Structure formats: C-alpha cells, structure tokens
Amino acid sequence: MAVKASILVASVIATLARAAQPGAASPIAAPMRDLVWGKLNFLHTTDTHGWHGGHLQEAQYSADWGDYISFAEHLRKEADEQGVDLLLVDTGDRVEGNGLYDASNPKGKYYYDIYREQDVDIICTGNHELYYASTADGEHLRTVPNFQDKYVASNLDYIDPKTGLQIPMAQRYRKFQTKNQKLTIVAMGFLFDFTGNANNTVVQPVRETIKEQWFQDAIRENPDVFVVIGHVGVKMPEFKEIFTAIRRQNAETPILFFGGHVHVRDATAYDSRSFAIASGRYFETIGWMSVDGDLKRTTKDVVAAAVDDDNSPSTEAAEFSFHRRYIDNNLLGLYYHTGLNKSTFPTDHGRNVSQMIAQARKDLDLDYTFGCAPKNLWMTRAPYPSEDSIYTWLEKEVLPEIAINDDRKDVPRLVIMNTGAIRFDVFKGKFTRDTTYIISPFLSVLNYIPDVPYEVASKVIGLLNNAGRIMEEHAPMDARFMAIPEQFAITQDIIHEKPVPSFAGEGVVDGQKPLSGDGGSKKEPVLIEGYTTKDDIGDDGDDAIHSAINFYVVPNCIQAEVGFSPKEEDEKPERVDLVFFDFIQPWVTVALKISGGDYTNDDVKRYVNGTFTELMAGWIKENWPANC
C-alpha cells in the first residue's frame, strides 16, 4: 500500500523552509520517490556519530534530531490511521564524530539527553560506544537506562566496576507485540566480531552466541516476525550466520535485518522471506523498510512449523513483499513524505529538541572559527594523491608542520597516519570548533620509535597498505580498520564520467511523482549531487534523485617524509624517527618485525604533546585566513 504524499511546489517550499539549527544551509528541492507502506514499517538510523544537529554546511542533509522526532510522530499518526504498525530502530555508533558529542567535558554531556527524546523501539550498540572504557560506562549508565527494555545486547557484556562481575550490557532479546495489529516480534541486537573494545566490555563472537541456550530459546518463540538489528554490514558474515540459525528453525517466518557500521546505503535479501537494509552514516540518511503480506501467524501455522521435518516452506506459505527507501535528512523531503509544510510539520516536541540542540551548540561554542578553508578538500570525491584530496593536504602541508619534537627536530622522520583517522570532508568557508571534531573526532596522538634504520622504517607503509597473510595472522584486527569504514563495502573506485540523470522527466518514474510544480514537464530537473545508490534490490532506493558523485578508494595509511633532502638524487638518511598515530601502533610494530626491526611497545614514546585534533586546529589558525 503506497501513501501518495501531496505534490509540493518546490520553488515555494524552497523559499519558506529553513533547517532547524541557526546558520544551517537551507534545504534544496529534488525530484522525489514516495514511501511504500506495508503492514509493518520501520524507520532506521545508524552511525549517526553525534550529527544530531544535522549538516549545517550541506543543504540536502540539514534537518536535525528535532525534525526527525517531528517526522516520526507524523508517520506514527499515519500508521495509526491506516491500522498498520511503525517501529523505530537504531543500530549504534551514535557517538564520536561531531562537536555536539565530542566537544563537551565529559564527552556526551548534552548528547545523552538529546538523543533519548526520540522514541526508539529497538536499539543496540556500535563499536564506537566501546573503544574507551568511559564511553562504554556512559552507554551502560545512561543510554541503557534511557531506553530500558528497548535496548538489546545479544553478544555484548559489561564488567561492573563495583563488583567485577561480567553481566549482559542489556537484555539478550526482546519479545513484544506491535501497537495496532498485535504482531508478535522477537528482536535481537548484535555487534560484529569486534576485538578493539575497552577492557570493561566483552564482545562474544556471533558464531558462539548462536549456540547459547537463550538464543536457541528465542528462535523457538514462534513470533510473527524476527527483527535482527546489529552494528554489522548487511554483507558481513555475522548476519549470514544469524540468518542461517534462525531459518533452520523457522522456515516460513519473515526475518528482517537492520545493519550499519560500513557507512553506506545498502539492501539485500538472504532468501525470499528475508530483507536487510543499512542506512548510511552521519544522520544523512533515515532508512525506511516496509513489509506487506499476511504477517499474523495462526495456531495452524505454529503447529505446522513444529512438525515440519525438513523445515522447508510449505506450498501454502504466505507471500510477502518488501520495500526500502533511503530518505535524505532534508526538510523538504520530510515535508513531502508527510504532506506537510513549514508551518504544519514541526511538532512541539520536535521544536523543543531543536532548541535543546541550539542551546548545547551555543554552550559548547561550536561556531567559534579557527580559520577559513580556501577550498573544498575531499576524502573520496577526489583521487589520492591530488590537490583536492584531504589526505594530500595533510601529507604535504599539515603533518610536516605539526610533527615536530623540539628535542629531535633535526632528525629526519617518516610520519604515518591512517586514513580512517579522518572522518569527513572540509568545505570551503568557515572551519569551526565543530568542524575540528567532524574531521577528526578521536583522541589520536603521535607516538614514535627513535632511530629506526631507514631500510626497515621505509617498508612499513607498504606493509600497512598491502597487508599480506603474515600481517593478518599477527595484527590485532582486520587491516581495514585503519582505513575509512566505507571501504569495508566499497573496494574499488566508482567513477561517473558525467552526471547520471536517474530521473526521466516524464512526471512519473515507476509510479512515483517528482517534487515539482510543473505537473510533469518533459524538461529534466537540475539535479544536485548526492546519493545514487545501487544495491542488490536495484537503483531506485533513494527518495531524492541526485546526480552521481565519484568515489575514489584511499589507502589504509599515508606517509609524510619530513626533514629529508629535497633532492631526489641525495642519499636517504641512515636512520629516522618513525612517527605514527597511536591507533595504528599494533600494526606498526608487526610491520617493523616483518621488515627486520626488533621493536616492541616498550620502544614507543610520545612524539609531541596534544591530540592530532588540537594540533590540526592550531595549524589552521596559523595558516588559513581568519575571515571568509
């Protein structure tokens, strides 16, 4: 069943709409695809990383958490009127990545109260909630109580600091009924097989978890629908293991998966009665999934399933249809999907949360400007190396000037940085306190090993970027953790020679109407750059139709040579200081050993005081103009 939203006049809306946060870019209209409603519907967020104030410099993603609350309230009302159900899910990595979380002391001072205002029905943990013991404490002491029985931690334990006991972070699974149709749901919440967590948490591998008694009991609950949420890419093996275990016991029950972690829009189906969606990153995307068909199981269905020896679907099994939509976090799009406008869309609750965000940003002085970026610098929209690459800028300009130890400034050095330490692009214009955390949210510091033979040190970068079997066997985690999360899913360049118009301009595309006021003019609309997703289901998942953006794969690490002779014909130094970000230290020591260097963690020292984020902000203040 499809809800036909009102056809809004784009030019009128564009002049009226304003994003909730002061100073945010005004949203931009785009041709739109409708949401397809079913009997069971979901809104999904993942990997929001503190971006709950929206994207102030990007018009197409500038709605904030308060707007999402208003959006969800309107859609819940629509579900009630239709007699169907709507559930909200979130699959982790809500922290680290934006000043709204990272700039406060302690971190998350404002975030926890802002996030809790959304009525999320099923929620789980991401790996970024676990890197530091203090963050894991915050998750256990704040987020879990905030959401109580809606929080699910199927393979995650917490070690109580008072008792030393290892206890579940939250309940292992949740069984409940939906509001309108009384559908019985069994929901689980997983984390991928993460090994970089702080020592006050324990992540159990999924393959071990599915053997536990509670899991075996859960998959025998005979629900109408299984919902598996997880901080797991939908193509990662952990979801396949869970699916196989559930399906072996439940041949006909729909199994819905909501993933994350890899920062991409993606969807797939493991069989004809399952569906999986991942909903992007950084609160750019609100995921939508709907399921239609006869979901309510009868007593006859349950008995038949119990006596089915081969556990294959019966010939009379109900048929289901699944739909997905990747919703741009754009006020105009939110208006479109609700049939509302600037004056009718905001709810009192949503306005209040937007005001909470505005006050928090003011208290944290997130608009303080360090300098003015002279141009855009891209993570993946420009190739590395190139003058428009953020990594080339760091390698050539920033690292040589911040990686200075006054006592060893005359010693040549190789400075290695992992590309995953950078989380977002730099846009031309104001570079603010908020921007520093958006670009580099981590507490990364520069460590070093002094006087390493150049012949040994020079091989490290190659090993980090081309990790072979020996590196894989001895390193603590998958080498891809050094790079950006997107490259768990994207392994080669995606190049569009010219913008690819995915909108035919005929007034209707696959039964969906454009966001325009011309009644379906044959003139193609001007498209702005944005997501043009192709997943296993097709290329019609995005709600807003955009022109395509190139994606260039980046290496795991980059390296700056500092203090070397500028003449290529000159001999390389006999020994160098090997400087590197502390996050990649476990990989660096393995690479050194492979290269012939006998070094351990005992040989590692701090090279310069301050975090990389602080050092980068200082460089910008000194080198970029103060006024834009």
XYZ file of C-alpha atoms in Angstrom:
628
model
C 0.000 0.000 0.000
C 1.548 3.310 -1.044
C 0.804 6.624 0.581
C 0.629 9.340 -2.049
C 2.073 12.434 -0.485
C 0.942 15.809 -1.709
C 2.755 17.199 -4.708
C 4.517 20.213 -3.288
C 5.655 23.204 -5.263
C 9.421 23.104 -4.959
C 10.072 26.759 -5.641
C 7.583 27.819 -2.986
C 8.895 25.401 -0.378
C 12.474 26.365 -1.028
C 11.720 29.958 -0.170
C 9.890 29.019 3.027
C 11.794 26.113 4.524
C 14.638 26.671 6.925
C 16.620 23.995 8.731
C 16.093 23.960 12.467
C 19.600 24.965 13.525
C 20.664 28.608 13.216
C 23.162 29.055 10.406
C 22.340 25.754 8.704
C 22.108 25.698 4.923
C 18.561 25.937 3.607
C 17.296 22.666 2.140
C 17.202 22.198 -1.614
C 14.355 20.619 -3.537
C 14.833 17.473 -5.618
C 12.614 15.085 -7.599
C 11.172 12.576 -5.140
C 10.097 8.958 -4.840
C 7.270 8.077 -2.451
C 7.438 5.839 0.592
C 5.731 2.493 0.083
C 3.820 1.474 3.186
C 3.131 -2.088 4.254
C 1.538 -3.723 7.249
C 4.818 -3.470 9.188
C 7.015 -0.416 8.648
C 10.312 0.826 10.055
C 12.403 3.979 10.333
C 16.100 3.245 10.782
C 19.091 5.314 11.854
C 22.663 4.126 12.179
C 26.180 5.538 12.576
C 24.877 8.993 13.439
C 28.167 9.745 15.268
C 26.862 12.799 17.094
C 25.477 14.549 13.989
C 22.140 15.106 15.696
C 22.283 18.813 14.884
C 22.238 17.991 11.168
C 24.691 19.045 8.464
C 24.995 22.797 8.737
C 27.062 23.114 5.531
C 25.142 20.626 3.386
C 21.688 21.693 2.314
C 20.404 18.228 1.490
C 21.092 16.856 4.999
C 20.454 19.868 7.221
C 17.443 18.670 9.245
C 18.186 17.955 12.910
C 17.137 15.417 15.538
C 14.139 17.530 16.466
C 12.947 17.375 12.856
C 13.334 13.594 12.914
C 11.210 13.475 16.055
C 8.507 15.511 14.301
C 8.773 13.265 11.232
C 8.413 10.094 13.283
C 5.423 11.481 15.186
C 3.618 12.279 11.937
C 4.350 8.861 10.467
C 3.211 7.102 13.646
C -0.067 9.003 13.335
C -0.337 7.905 9.700
C 0.290 4.288 10.744
C -2.443 4.514 13.381
C -4.899 5.909 10.842
C -4.125 3.085 8.415
C -4.240 0.438 11.126
C -0.662 -0.652 10.390
C 2.459 -0.532 12.555
C 5.592 1.628 12.554
C 8.718 0.833 14.592
C 11.919 2.872 15.020
C 15.305 1.170 15.243
C 18.868 2.371 15.737
C 21.961 0.236 15.179
C 24.721 2.017 17.061
C 27.746 4.271 16.637
C 25.819 7.240 17.976
C 28.992 8.805 19.432
C 32.329 10.218 18.217
C 32.201 12.359 15.108
C 30.711 15.750 15.899
C 31.239 18.562 18.358
C 27.784 18.040 19.827
C 29.165 14.868 21.421
C 32.943 15.312 21.428
C 33.407 18.956 22.471
C 31.904 18.645 25.950
C 33.673 17.637 29.137
C 32.808 14.941 29.880
C 32.049 13.824 26.346
C 28.357 13.374 25.706
C 27.284 15.884 28.356
C 24.438 17.098 26.103
C 24.131 14.185 23.682
C 22.508 11.646 26.006
C 19.588 13.927 26.879
C 19.086 14.989 23.255
C 19.176 11.502 21.797
C 16.794 9.997 24.372
C 13.990 12.287 23.195
C 13.362 10.047 20.184
C 11.053 7.124 20.913
C 13.208 4.280 19.569
C 11.651 0.809 19.759
C 14.772 -1.353 19.311
C 18.333 -0.118 19.902
C 21.794 -1.719 20.118
C 25.487 -0.873 20.484
C 28.166 0.017 17.927
C 31.918 -0.382 18.180
C 32.429 3.345 18.841
C 30.482 3.034 22.069
C 33.194 0.596 23.204
C 36.641 1.922 22.230
C 37.091 3.701 25.574
C 36.062 2.436 28.996
C 34.466 5.805 29.782
C 32.295 5.623 26.646
C 31.185 2.096 27.495
C 30.369 3.323 31.014
C 28.245 6.089 29.525
C 26.397 3.610 27.357
C 25.676 1.325 30.302
C 24.845 4.059 32.810
C 22.958 6.475 30.520
C 21.706 5.012 27.235
C 20.647 1.598 28.544
C 18.528 3.120 31.384
C 17.149 5.731 28.975
C 15.711 3.010 26.720
C 15.292 0.200 29.275
C 13.690 -2.878 27.708
C 14.039 -1.437 24.202
C 17.828 -1.831 24.409
C 19.069 -5.234 23.230
C 22.641 -6.583 23.589
C 22.732 -10.121 22.249
C 26.518 -10.627 22.253
C 27.831 -7.839 24.480
C 28.679 -7.925 28.187
C 29.723 -5.180 30.588
C 32.053 -5.604 33.543
C 30.614 -3.871 36.584
C 33.393 -1.711 38.115
C 31.997 -2.144 41.626
C 31.634 -5.918 41.674
C 33.914 -7.010 38.836
C 31.105 -9.213 37.560
C 30.566 -9.721 33.845
C 26.919 -9.016 33.081
C 24.898 -8.507 29.888
C 25.028 -4.898 28.695
C 21.250 -5.209 28.315
C 18.681 -7.951 27.715
C 19.675 -10.559 25.113
C 16.450 -10.306 23.121
C 13.105 -8.610 23.261
C 9.686 -10.146 22.650
C 6.783 -7.738 22.274
C 3.603 -7.011 20.362
C 3.065 -4.132 17.970
C 0.540 -1.438 18.792
C -2.121 -1.800 16.111
C -2.021 -5.333 14.698
C -0.640 -7.072 17.788
C 2.085 -8.716 15.731
C 4.487 -10.688 17.904
C 8.073 -9.582 17.354
C 11.241 -11.255 18.582
C 14.073 -8.729 18.324
C 17.809 -9.230 18.810
C 20.696 -6.764 18.742
C 24.223 -7.773 17.715
C 27.657 -6.280 17.218
C 30.055 -7.697 14.638
C 33.009 -9.737 15.947
C 34.801 -6.666 17.281
C 38.090 -7.097 19.159
C 39.153 -3.498 19.792
C 36.814 -2.865 22.717
C 37.868 -1.481 26.088
C 38.582 -3.959 28.884
C 35.332 -3.206 30.710
C 33.350 -4.880 27.918
C 33.308 -8.329 26.330
C 32.121 -8.947 22.769
C 31.297 -12.583 22.133
C 31.744 -13.823 18.544
C 28.414 -14.341 16.832
C 29.192 -17.951 15.938
C 29.485 -18.697 19.677
C 26.457 -16.638 20.668
C 24.065 -18.546 18.423
C 24.945 -21.742 20.282
C 23.808 -20.354 23.635
C 20.608 -21.560 25.239
C 18.931 -18.167 25.308
C 19.362 -17.871 21.524
C 18.047 -21.373 20.935
C 15.054 -20.500 23.139
C 14.495 -17.217 21.309
C 14.339 -18.777 17.856
C 11.673 -21.168 19.162
C 9.347 -18.388 20.381
C 7.209 -18.692 17.196
C 6.822 -14.942 16.553
C 5.120 -13.398 13.562
C 8.370 -11.673 12.606
C 12.014 -11.855 13.661
C 13.795 -8.486 13.721
C 17.593 -8.636 13.929
C 19.277 -5.289 14.374
C 23.026 -5.034 14.532
C 26.096 -2.930 14.080
C 27.002 -5.210 11.214
C 27.268 -4.640 7.469
C 24.467 -6.443 5.649
C 27.064 -8.290 3.531
C 29.220 -9.252 6.530
C 29.311 -12.924 7.620
C 27.828 -12.336 11.077
C 24.359 -11.583 9.693
C 24.539 -14.635 7.441
C 25.337 -16.827 10.464
C 22.374 -15.433 12.406
C 20.058 -15.796 9.430
C 21.064 -19.414 8.868
C 20.493 -20.302 12.514
C 17.038 -18.693 12.627
C 15.929 -20.011 9.254
C 16.951 -23.565 10.138
C 14.356 -23.481 12.913
C 11.778 -21.197 11.225
C 11.235 -21.971 7.564
C 8.422 -19.514 6.873
C 8.789 -16.661 9.353
C 9.899 -13.312 7.875
C 13.339 -12.255 9.153
C 14.194 -8.560 8.909
C 17.744 -7.248 9.346
C 18.862 -3.690 10.088
C 22.611 -3.139 9.769
C 25.274 -0.471 9.965
C 28.994 0.035 10.559
C 30.146 0.379 6.938
C 28.618 3.852 6.387
C 26.813 3.014 3.143
C 23.268 2.737 1.911
C 22.695 -0.909 1.102
C 19.995 -3.559 0.940
C 19.863 -7.253 0.168
C 17.753 -10.358 0.716
C 19.094 -13.638 2.092
C 16.058 -15.508 0.756
C 12.536 -14.700 -0.451
C 11.256 -14.235 3.106
C 14.021 -12.015 4.464
C 15.201 -8.479 3.877
C 18.166 -6.439 5.104
C 18.888 -2.712 4.982
C 21.761 -0.443 6.017
C 21.003 3.255 6.269
C 24.179 5.211 5.632
C 26.039 7.417 8.088
C 26.227 10.736 9.939
C 22.461 11.342 10.018
C 22.473 11.948 6.277
C 20.015 9.098 5.875
C 16.839 7.893 7.532
C 16.176 4.355 6.378
C 12.684 3.101 5.549
C 11.632 -0.556 5.298
C 8.136 -1.908 4.815
C 6.735 -5.430 4.718
C 3.358 -6.334 3.290
C 1.501 -9.635 3.341
C -0.250 -11.862 5.842
C 2.157 -11.450 8.753
C -0.047 -12.708 11.574
C 0.610 -16.372 12.305
C -2.284 -18.644 13.177
C -2.271 -21.623 15.546
C -2.284 -23.816 12.442
C 0.937 -22.164 11.221
C 2.697 -22.783 14.529
C 1.694 -26.440 14.666
C 2.704 -26.976 11.045
C 6.116 -25.443 11.695
C 6.633 -27.657 14.737
C 6.002 -30.878 12.810
C 7.781 -29.892 9.599
C 10.673 -32.365 9.413
C 12.687 -30.804 6.597
C 11.878 -27.242 7.734
C 11.224 -26.043 4.205
C 8.467 -23.502 3.460
C 5.116 -25.116 2.831
C 3.471 -24.771 -0.548
C 0.754 -22.705 1.137
C 3.182 -20.262 2.756
C 2.067 -16.649 2.650
C 3.798 -14.347 0.203
C 5.461 -11.154 1.400
C 6.633 -8.016 -0.354
C 9.471 -5.844 0.930
C 10.329 -2.242 0.087
C 13.118 0.108 1.130
C 13.769 3.790 0.801
C 16.828 5.831 1.759
C 15.439 9.161 2.935
C 17.703 12.205 2.689
C 17.663 14.070 6.001
C 16.275 17.099 4.193
C 13.373 19.167 5.496
C 11.807 19.433 2.059
C 11.817 15.661 1.729
C 10.353 15.258 5.212
C 7.607 17.704 4.259
C 6.964 15.735 1.084
C 6.630 12.366 2.787
C 4.218 13.756 5.387
C 2.263 16.049 3.060
C 3.007 18.978 5.384
C 4.884 22.272 5.178
C 6.969 24.671 7.221
C 4.108 25.720 9.461
C 2.377 22.346 9.884
C 5.371 19.986 10.059
C 7.152 20.862 13.346
C 5.618 19.334 16.467
C 6.006 20.905 19.884
C 8.255 18.035 20.919
C 10.396 18.403 17.811
C 10.757 22.169 18.269
C 11.808 21.703 21.878
C 14.531 19.220 20.919
C 15.802 21.524 18.169
C 16.057 24.234 20.797
C 17.951 21.859 23.107
C 20.449 21.283 20.302
C 20.800 25.006 19.570
C 21.457 25.737 23.248
C 24.009 22.941 23.506
C 25.841 24.207 20.426
C 25.900 27.681 21.933
C 27.148 26.429 25.310
C 29.931 24.486 23.554
C 30.819 27.467 21.334
C 30.809 25.180 18.302
C 30.642 28.089 15.858
C 33.994 29.501 17.022
C 36.062 29.880 13.846
C 39.721 28.810 13.624
C 40.098 29.925 10.033
C 38.619 29.953 6.576
C 39.181 26.939 4.317
C 40.288 28.239 0.902
C 38.658 25.346 -0.990
C 36.910 22.007 -0.627
C 39.106 19.075 0.398
C 37.652 15.635 -0.261
C 38.146 12.246 1.365
C 36.911 10.150 -1.555
C 35.483 12.552 -4.132
C 38.993 13.335 -5.368
C 41.745 10.782 -6.008
C 44.700 10.463 -3.683
C 47.183 11.916 -4.347
C 45.752 15.099 -5.869
C 45.499 18.763 -4.931
C 41.836 18.364 -3.930
C 42.446 15.354 -1.664
C 42.268 15.989 2.071
C 44.969 13.356 2.504
C 47.364 15.122 0.146
C 46.769 18.335 2.095
C 47.573 16.553 5.334
C 50.629 14.807 3.897
C 52.150 17.853 2.209
C 51.101 20.735 4.452
C 49.851 19.733 7.882
C 51.838 16.714 9.060
C 55.276 18.228 8.292
C 54.475 21.262 10.448
C 52.756 19.606 13.410
C 55.007 16.534 13.715
C 57.832 18.409 15.392
C 59.616 17.356 18.565
C 61.855 20.263 19.584
C 64.468 17.906 21.018
C 64.631 15.878 17.783
C 63.604 18.372 15.122
C 66.863 17.813 13.226
C 66.252 14.074 12.913
C 64.545 13.072 9.643
C 61.252 11.309 10.194
C 58.588 9.294 8.478
C 55.140 10.297 9.723
C 52.385 7.717 9.157
C 48.697 8.486 9.540
C 45.809 6.108 8.965
C 43.159 7.459 6.597
C 40.411 6.305 8.972
C 41.536 8.986 11.430
C 39.774 11.454 9.119
C 36.002 11.183 9.089
C 34.686 13.909 6.790
C 35.415 16.416 4.046
C 36.486 20.019 4.536
C 34.165 22.508 2.851
C 35.297 25.886 1.587
C 34.431 28.503 4.187
C 34.432 28.617 7.977
C 36.440 25.949 9.782
C 34.896 25.943 13.251
C 35.355 24.168 16.552
C 32.583 21.847 15.400
C 34.492 21.174 12.170
C 37.581 20.005 14.029
C 35.575 17.184 15.648
C 33.711 16.429 12.424
C 37.027 15.965 10.609
C 38.938 14.336 13.477
C 36.785 13.254 16.433
C 39.274 10.895 18.028
C 41.822 11.332 20.806
C 44.646 10.349 18.450
C 48.202 11.264 19.477
C 51.529 10.982 17.694
C 53.894 8.319 19.021
C 57.305 7.361 17.693
C 60.200 4.946 17.794
C 63.524 6.751 17.603
C 66.464 5.978 15.334
C 64.953 3.212 13.240
C 67.137 2.143 10.297
C 65.668 3.757 7.196
C 65.850 0.453 5.356
C 63.476 -1.002 7.953
C 61.221 2.004 8.533
C 60.642 2.665 4.833
C 58.989 -0.738 4.352
C 56.301 -0.141 6.971
C 53.950 1.965 4.838
C 53.850 -0.678 2.117
C 53.026 -3.414 4.602
C 50.263 -1.355 6.194
C 48.664 -0.697 2.828
C 49.139 -4.160 1.377
C 48.698 -6.362 4.394
C 49.532 -9.917 3.463
C 48.903 -13.165 5.265
C 51.691 -12.622 7.789
C 50.283 -9.230 8.774
C 46.787 -10.691 9.019
C 47.981 -13.514 11.268
C 49.811 -11.268 13.723
C 47.859 -7.988 13.697
C 45.142 -7.439 16.339
C 42.311 -6.582 13.929
C 41.423 -6.564 10.261
C 43.735 -4.100 8.477
C 40.665 -2.384 7.012
C 40.057 -0.789 10.402
C 42.935 1.552 9.582
C 41.038 2.943 6.603
C 37.625 4.579 6.300
C 34.565 2.442 7.177
C 33.075 2.770 3.688
C 35.847 0.578 2.326
C 34.503 -2.441 4.153
C 31.812 -2.312 1.465
C 33.475 -0.449 -1.428
C 36.738 -1.935 -2.676
C 37.294 -0.170 -5.994
C 36.819 3.264 -7.498
C 33.331 4.241 -8.636
C 33.764 6.766 -11.410
C 30.991 8.507 -13.315
C 32.313 10.198 -16.439
C 29.451 12.645 -16.312
C 26.401 13.112 -14.057
C 23.972 10.251 -14.492
C 20.370 11.508 -14.517
C 18.262 8.833 -12.852
C 15.046 10.808 -13.380
C 13.379 10.614 -16.774
C 11.456 13.864 -16.516
C 8.145 12.296 -17.578
C 6.207 13.306 -14.487
C 6.112 9.748 -13.144
C 9.025 7.370 -12.544
C 7.976 3.848 -11.579
C 4.668 5.263 -10.409
C 6.315 7.993 -8.320
C 5.914 11.714 -8.707
C 8.608 14.399 -8.872
C 8.851 17.199 -6.335
C 7.958 19.887 -8.871
C 5.222 22.299 -9.655
C 5.042 21.945 -13.413
C 2.694 18.952 -13.465
C 5.278 16.728 -15.115
C 7.246 18.850 -17.554
C 9.402 16.987 -20.047
C 12.275 19.261 -19.126
C 14.699 17.365 -16.889
C 15.175 18.979 -13.482
C 18.538 20.266 -12.408
C 19.906 17.645 -10.026
C 22.218 18.344 -7.130
C 24.996 15.921 -6.233
C 24.104 13.238 -3.754
C 23.458 9.542 -3.258
C 22.706 7.438 -6.347
C 22.525 4.097 -4.601
C 22.714 0.768 -6.363
C 22.064 -2.194 -4.091
C 21.066 -5.820 -4.616
C 17.428 -4.742 -4.985
C 18.004 -2.156 -7.710
C 18.779 1.523 -8.235
C 15.502 3.090 -7.081
C 16.090 3.116 -3.313
C 16.957 6.790 -2.780
C 13.976 9.013 -2.065
C 15.622 12.089 -3.614
C 17.006 11.822 -7.119
C 20.543 13.219 -7.448
C 23.411 13.459 -9.859
C 26.163 10.960 -9.091
C 29.312 11.504 -7.032
C 32.623 9.771 -7.753
C 34.212 7.581 -5.101
C 37.982 7.024 -5.098
C 39.380 4.304 -2.859
C 42.088 5.507 -0.471
C 44.959 3.541 1.094
C 44.908 2.375 4.695
C 47.638 4.873 5.551
C 49.515 7.854 4.139
C 53.094 8.885 4.888
C 54.907 12.207 5.012
C 58.679 12.428 4.696
C 59.872 15.243 6.943
C 63.408 16.587 7.218
C 64.605 14.754 4.115
C 66.745 16.361 1.440
C 64.509 17.785 -1.304
C 66.908 16.478 -3.941
C 65.862 13.039 -5.144
C 69.409 12.104 -6.050
C 70.605 12.602 -2.468
C 71.043 9.525 -0.350
C 68.339 8.664 2.154
C 69.222 9.074 5.828
C 70.725 6.101 7.598
C 68.233 6.304 10.475
C 64.900 8.050 11.015
C 62.328 8.599 13.704
C 59.261 6.569 12.824
C 56.250 8.675 13.884
C 52.724 7.272 13.766
C 49.222 7.680 15.129
C 48.755 5.687 18.308
C 45.707 3.854 16.918
C 47.841 2.014 14.354
C 50.648 1.114 16.791
C 49.705 -2.606 16.896
C 50.005 -2.841 13.116
C 53.192 -0.751 13.010
C 55.060 -2.991 15.451
C 54.054 -6.079 13.437
C 55.178 -4.387 10.194
C 58.522 -3.463 11.767
C 59.120 -7.038 12.827
C 58.359 -8.271 9.318
C 60.740 -5.613 7.944
C 63.604 -6.818 10.130
C 63.214 -4.464 13.094
C 63.047 -5.929 16.571
C 60.793 -3.392 18.297
C 58.064 -3.741 20.905
C 55.627 -1.427 22.662
C 58.381 -0.714 25.211
C 60.286 1.169 22.495
C 57.368 3.505 21.732
C 57.360 7.059 23.115
C 55.138 10.120 22.758
C 56.478 12.333 19.986
C 54.556 15.564 20.550
C 52.080 16.765 23.169
C 48.435 17.295 22.284
C 45.929 15.359 20.219
C 46.017 15.437 16.445
C 42.685 17.310 16.506
C 44.219 20.070 18.634
C 47.363 20.220 16.531
C 45.370 20.425 13.296
C 43.190 23.224 14.688
C 46.343 25.131 15.674
C 47.772 24.720 12.177
C 44.572 26.078 10.622
C 44.515 29.050 12.971
C 48.068 29.953 11.931
C 47.849 29.224 8.214
C 44.332 29.961 6.978
C 42.797 33.452 6.906
C 40.675 34.365 9.896
C 37.805 35.817 7.886
C 35.919 34.303 4.981
